[in-house]
């Protein structure tokens, strides 16, 4: 594990705590997010953590959230979609209507993820993510520090230039817990019906919305990219 990468991430997180309070960490409890959570906890930073419970998360993700609360002694704020919005979606598209095309899939993401994120970020000056450039073609322009105009605050990505190997080196060397699905071939984990294990040689995000045609932008709308860098 690169000590330099860890030091850079720690410095950035400390900078966020000092200059952008209140700041929050948005965690889906994937491998990258567990690294960021561990760094925040180890340095005792005053940065709160939240997650989006879409109502369709795998039980393994819920199990990890419970484990994190017990192991780190931190509160994890949970934001859920409005029930009436979910009911309206189901009435229009059906409970699993996201399989029918990109438009209904993005509509589901908007209800279950994008709107709850707006509530989670309300009143905050900055949010922190586990985004890495290596994760997807749609993320190659991500910077460590960005202006998120969609939410009118700053966005920080402390692992932006980390490799997947470095993420896993950190988790193992520091005995950080991770989602059990990672050990079953799930490098990227989202909602249970929208995530599958990847096959040998497939891209790490091939298991996300796998039924969509090649060339589709496989993002849910949480991360609007590109975004202007901090001046």
Tab-separated table of C-alpha atoms in Angstrom:
chain	number	residue	atom	x	y	z
A	1	UNK	CA	0.000	0.000	0.000
A	2	UNK	CA	1.342	3.432	-0.958
A	3	UNK	CA	1.977	5.486	2.185
A	4	UNK	CA	1.932	8.610	0.008
A	5	UNK	CA	-1.595	7.922	-1.224
A	6	UNK	CA	-2.798	7.374	2.333
A	7	UNK	CA	-1.142	10.600	3.506
A	8	UNK	CA	-2.672	12.571	0.650
A	9	UNK	CA	-6.135	11.211	1.412
A	10	UNK	CA	-5.755	12.006	5.118
A	11	UNK	CA	-4.595	15.551	4.372
A	12	UNK	CA	-7.534	16.143	2.060
A	13	UNK	CA	-10.031	14.864	4.620
A	14	UNK	CA	-8.488	17.041	7.347
A	15	UNK	CA	-8.671	20.016	4.979
A	16	UNK	CA	-12.360	19.346	4.375
A	17	UNK	CA	-13.107	19.090	8.083
A	18	UNK	CA	-11.332	22.369	8.815
A	19	UNK	CA	-12.553	24.476	5.933
A	20	UNK	CA	-15.914	23.060	4.837
A	21	UNK	CA	-17.875	22.273	7.963
A	22	UNK	CA	-20.503	20.911	8.005
A	23	UNK	CA	-19.262	18.240	5.598
A	24	UNK	CA	-20.686	14.737	5.156
A	25	UNK	CA	-19.420	11.459	3.789
A	26	UNK	CA	-21.803	9.646	1.408
A	27	UNK	CA	-21.234	5.913	1.830
A	28	UNK	CA	-22.698	2.990	-0.090
A	29	UNK	CA	-20.424	0.705	1.964
A	30	UNK	CA	-18.486	-0.556	-1.022
A	31	UNK	CA	-14.746	-1.235	-0.776
A	32	UNK	CA	-13.680	2.354	-1.513
A	33	UNK	CA	-16.176	3.792	0.943
A	34	UNK	CA	-14.870	1.515	3.692
A	35	UNK	CA	-11.381	2.950	3.142
A	36	UNK	CA	-12.668	6.514	3.442
A	37	UNK	CA	-14.784	5.666	6.483
A	38	UNK	CA	-11.778	4.073	8.186
A	39	UNK	CA	-9.569	7.098	7.477
A	40	UNK	CA	-12.173	9.472	8.903
A	41	UNK	CA	-12.630	7.322	12.009
A	42	UNK	CA	-8.900	6.753	12.611
A	43	UNK	CA	-8.207	10.497	12.616
A	44	UNK	CA	-11.323	11.290	14.654
A	45	UNK	CA	-12.542	13.812	12.109
A	46	UNK	CA	-15.773	15.678	12.636
A	47	UNK	CA	-17.298	14.465	9.393
A	48	UNK	CA	-20.615	12.643	9.638
A	49	UNK	CA	-21.565	9.621	7.519
A	50	UNK	CA	-24.823	8.925	5.740
A	51	UNK	CA	-26.126	6.240	3.414
A	52	UNK	CA	-29.053	5.953	1.021
A	53	UNK	CA	-31.324	3.030	1.815
A	54	UNK	CA	-33.172	2.591	-1.453
A	55	UNK	CA	-35.420	-0.141	-0.101
A	56	UNK	CA	-33.786	-2.638	-2.479
A	57	UNK	CA	-30.334	-3.045	-0.906
A	58	UNK	CA	-28.826	-6.529	-0.477
A	59	UNK	CA	-28.988	-7.986	3.021
A	60	UNK	CA	-25.180	-8.125	2.975
A	61	UNK	CA	-25.071	-4.329	2.763
A	62	UNK	CA	-27.416	-3.970	5.725
A	63	UNK	CA	-25.260	-6.443	7.655
A	64	UNK	CA	-22.137	-4.375	6.974
A	65	UNK	CA	-23.851	-1.157	8.099
A	66	UNK	CA	-24.721	-2.832	11.398
A	67	UNK	CA	-21.145	-4.108	11.742
A	68	UNK	CA	-19.710	-0.639	11.085
A	69	UNK	CA	-21.935	0.921	13.738
A	70	UNK	CA	-20.762	-1.644	16.291
A	71	UNK	CA	-17.076	-1.701	15.339
A	72	UNK	CA	-16.533	2.044	14.907
A	73	UNK	CA	-19.110	3.332	17.362
A	74	UNK	CA	-20.398	5.877	14.859
A	75	UNK	CA	-23.870	6.881	13.851
A	76	UNK	CA	-24.789	6.310	10.220
A	77	UNK	CA	-27.645	8.536	9.100
A	78	UNK	CA	-30.034	6.735	6.765
A	79	UNK	CA	-32.038	8.510	4.067
A	80	UNK	CA	-34.865	6.644	2.360
A	81	UNK	CA	-37.110	7.492	-0.610
A	82	UNK	CA	-40.518	9.000	0.036
A	83	UNK	CA	-43.048	6.112	0.129
A	84	UNK	CA	-45.507	8.029	-2.020
A	85	UNK	CA	-42.824	8.549	-4.685
A	86	UNK	CA	-42.065	4.819	-4.726
A	87	UNK	CA	-45.799	4.066	-4.985
A	88	UNK	CA	-46.128	6.460	-7.922
A	89	UNK	CA	-43.172	4.837	-9.677
A	90	UNK	CA	-44.599	1.350	-9.188
A	91	UNK	CA	-48.009	2.482	-10.427
A	92	UNK	CA	-46.455	3.822	-13.637
A	93	UNK	CA	-43.710	1.302	-14.365
A	94	UNK	CA	-44.286	-1.716	-12.118
A	95	UNK	CA	-42.207	-2.910	-9.165
A	96	UNK	CA	-39.315	-4.006	-11.426
A	97	UNK	CA	-39.975	-1.630	-14.308
A	98	UNK	CA	-36.315	-0.612	-14.448
A	99	UNK	CA	-35.616	-3.740	-16.507
A	100	UNK	CA	-37.718	-2.315	-19.358
A	101	UNK	CA	-35.326	0.417	-20.451
A	102	UNK	CA	-32.932	3.186	-19.503
A	103	UNK	CA	-35.690	5.768	-18.951
A	104	UNK	CA	-37.611	3.723	-16.342
A	105	UNK	CA	-34.316	2.663	-14.746
A	106	UNK	CA	-33.189	6.256	-14.341
A	107	UNK	CA	-36.641	7.181	-13.061
A	108	UNK	CA	-36.240	4.539	-10.347
A	109	UNK	CA	-32.785	5.858	-9.454
A	110	UNK	CA	-34.215	9.378	-9.266
A	111	UNK	CA	-36.852	8.294	-6.754
A	112	UNK	CA	-34.723	5.958	-4.659
A	113	UNK	CA	-31.332	7.723	-4.800
A	114	UNK	CA	-31.202	11.200	-6.291
A	115	UNK	CA	-34.027	12.786	-4.290
A	116	UNK	CA	-32.881	11.302	-0.939
A	117	UNK	CA	-29.360	12.556	-1.703
A	118	UNK	CA	-30.682	16.098	-2.022
A	119	UNK	CA	-32.134	15.831	1.483
A	120	UNK	CA	-28.926	14.334	2.843
A	121	UNK	CA	-26.856	17.219	1.437
A	122	UNK	CA	-29.238	20.020	2.458
A	123	UNK	CA	-27.455	22.617	4.578
A	124	UNK	CA	-23.996	21.108	4.017
A	125	UNK	CA	-20.946	22.858	2.609
A	126	UNK	CA	-19.281	19.766	1.168
A	127	UNK	CA	-19.684	16.063	0.583
A	128	UNK	CA	-17.107	13.319	0.321
A	129	UNK	CA	-17.256	10.230	-1.902
A	130	UNK	CA	-15.194	7.148	-2.718
A	131	UNK	CA	-15.062	7.834	-6.459
A	132	UNK	CA	-11.985	6.693	-8.376
A	133	UNK	CA	-11.064	7.509	-11.974
A	134	UNK	CA	-10.310	3.856	-12.643
A	135	UNK	CA	-13.870	2.757	-11.813
A	136	UNK	CA	-15.499	3.680	-15.128
A	137	UNK	CA	-14.992	5.597	-18.368
A	138	UNK	CA	-17.582	8.089	-17.141
A	139	UNK	CA	-15.314	8.913	-14.183
A	140	UNK	CA	-11.947	9.486	-15.858
A	141	UNK	CA	-12.273	13.273	-15.452
A	142	UNK	CA	-13.069	13.180	-11.731
A	143	UNK	CA	-10.847	15.433	-9.622
A	144	UNK	CA	-9.941	15.276	-5.940
A	145	UNK	CA	-11.660	18.635	-5.398
A	146	UNK	CA	-14.660	19.739	-7.430
A	147	UNK	CA	-17.535	22.166	-7.383
A	148	UNK	CA	-20.864	20.334	-7.455
A	149	UNK	CA	-23.151	22.878	-9.108
A	150	UNK	CA	-26.112	20.497	-9.041
A	151	UNK	CA	-26.154	20.654	-5.234
A	152	UNK	CA	-24.342	23.991	-4.882
A	153	UNK	CA	-21.565	22.772	-2.628
A	154	UNK	CA	-18.067	21.325	-2.797
A	155	UNK	CA	-17.326	17.691	-3.488
A	156	UNK	CA	-14.178	15.810	-2.492
A	157	UNK	CA	-12.905	12.462	-3.745
A	158	UNK	CA	-9.867	11.459	-1.633
A	159	UNK	CA	-9.273	8.149	-3.454
A	160	UNK	CA	-9.549	9.592	-6.950
A	161	UNK	CA	-6.169	8.283	-8.157
A	162	UNK	CA	-6.074	5.045	-6.150
A	163	UNK	CA	-6.021	1.727	-7.970
A	164	UNK	CA	-8.291	-1.169	-7.060
A	165	UNK	CA	-5.246	-3.031	-5.751
A	166	UNK	CA	-4.396	-0.146	-3.425
A	167	UNK	CA	-7.938	-0.104	-2.072
A	168	UNK	CA	-7.772	-3.789	-1.218
A	169	UNK	CA	-4.251	-3.527	0.182
A	170	UNK	CA	-5.495	-0.864	2.589
A	171	UNK	CA	-8.525	-2.895	3.667
A	172	UNK	CA	-6.488	-6.009	4.357
A	173	UNK	CA	-3.518	-4.270	6.000
A	174	UNK	CA	-5.803	-2.328	8.348
A	175	UNK	CA	-8.302	-5.135	8.930
A	176	UNK	CA	-11.196	-3.029	7.701
A	177	UNK	CA	-14.473	-4.959	7.227
A	178	UNK	CA	-16.003	-5.155	3.769
A	179	UNK	CA	-19.204	-6.274	2.098
A	180	UNK	CA	-19.416	-10.081	1.876
A	181	UNK	CA	-20.598	-9.770	-1.734
A	182	UNK	CA	-17.105	-8.648	-2.762
A	183	UNK	CA	-15.910	-12.167	-2.011
A	184	UNK	CA	-18.573	-13.569	-4.333
A	185	UNK	CA	-17.557	-11.696	-7.468
A	186	UNK	CA	-19.318	-8.372	-6.897
A	187	UNK	CA	-16.712	-5.581	-7.275
A	188	UNK	CA	-19.417	-2.892	-7.544
A	189	UNK	CA	-22.528	-3.183	-5.387
A	190	UNK	CA	-25.789	-1.294	-5.719
A	191	UNK	CA	-29.402	-2.351	-5.338
A	192	UNK	CA	-29.942	-6.104	-5.205
A	193	UNK	CA	-32.067	-6.459	-8.384
A	194	UNK	CA	-29.692	-4.202	-10.338
A	195	UNK	CA	-26.399	-5.872	-9.414
A	196	UNK	CA	-24.891	-9.212	-10.389
A	197	UNK	CA	-21.490	-10.830	-10.046
A	198	UNK	CA	-19.082	-10.164	-12.900
A	199	UNK	CA	-17.585	-12.824	-15.113
A	200	UNK	CA	-13.813	-13.344	-15.525
A	201	UNK	CA	-12.406	-10.585	-17.707
A	202	UNK	CA	-15.447	-8.311	-17.381
A	203	UNK	CA	-15.169	-4.691	-16.289
A	204	UNK	CA	-15.728	-4.098	-12.578
A	205	UNK	CA	-19.002	-2.260	-13.272
A	206	UNK	CA	-20.306	-4.787	-15.786
A	207	UNK	CA	-22.547	-6.174	-13.083
A	208	UNK	CA	-24.397	-2.890	-12.632
A	209	UNK	CA	-27.550	-2.583	-14.786
A	210	UNK	CA	-26.117	-5.392	-16.901
A	211	UNK	CA	-29.206	-5.628	-19.129
A	212	UNK	CA	-28.612	-2.184	-20.634
A	213	UNK	CA	-27.079	-2.095	-24.105
A	214	UNK	CA	-23.384	-1.534	-24.673
A	215	UNK	CA	-22.458	2.118	-24.653
A	216	UNK	CA	-25.110	3.133	-22.128
A	217	UNK	CA	-23.832	5.513	-19.466
A	218	UNK	CA	-24.106	3.364	-16.365
A	219	UNK	CA	-24.583	6.054	-13.747
A	220	UNK	CA	-27.573	6.559	-11.473
A	221	UNK	CA	-27.526	10.363	-11.392
A	222	UNK	CA	-25.841	10.868	-8.018
A	223	UNK	CA	-22.605	12.029	-9.619
A	224	UNK	CA	-22.904	14.742	-12.243
A	225	UNK	CA	-19.643	14.625	-14.198
A	226	UNK	CA	-17.697	16.648	-15.265
A	227	UNK	CA	-17.766	19.321	-12.558
A	228	UNK	CA	-15.692	22.482	-12.280
A	229	UNK	CA	-12.586	22.153	-10.133
A	230	UNK	CA	-11.990	24.226	-7.007
A	231	UNK	CA	-10.219	27.458	-7.877
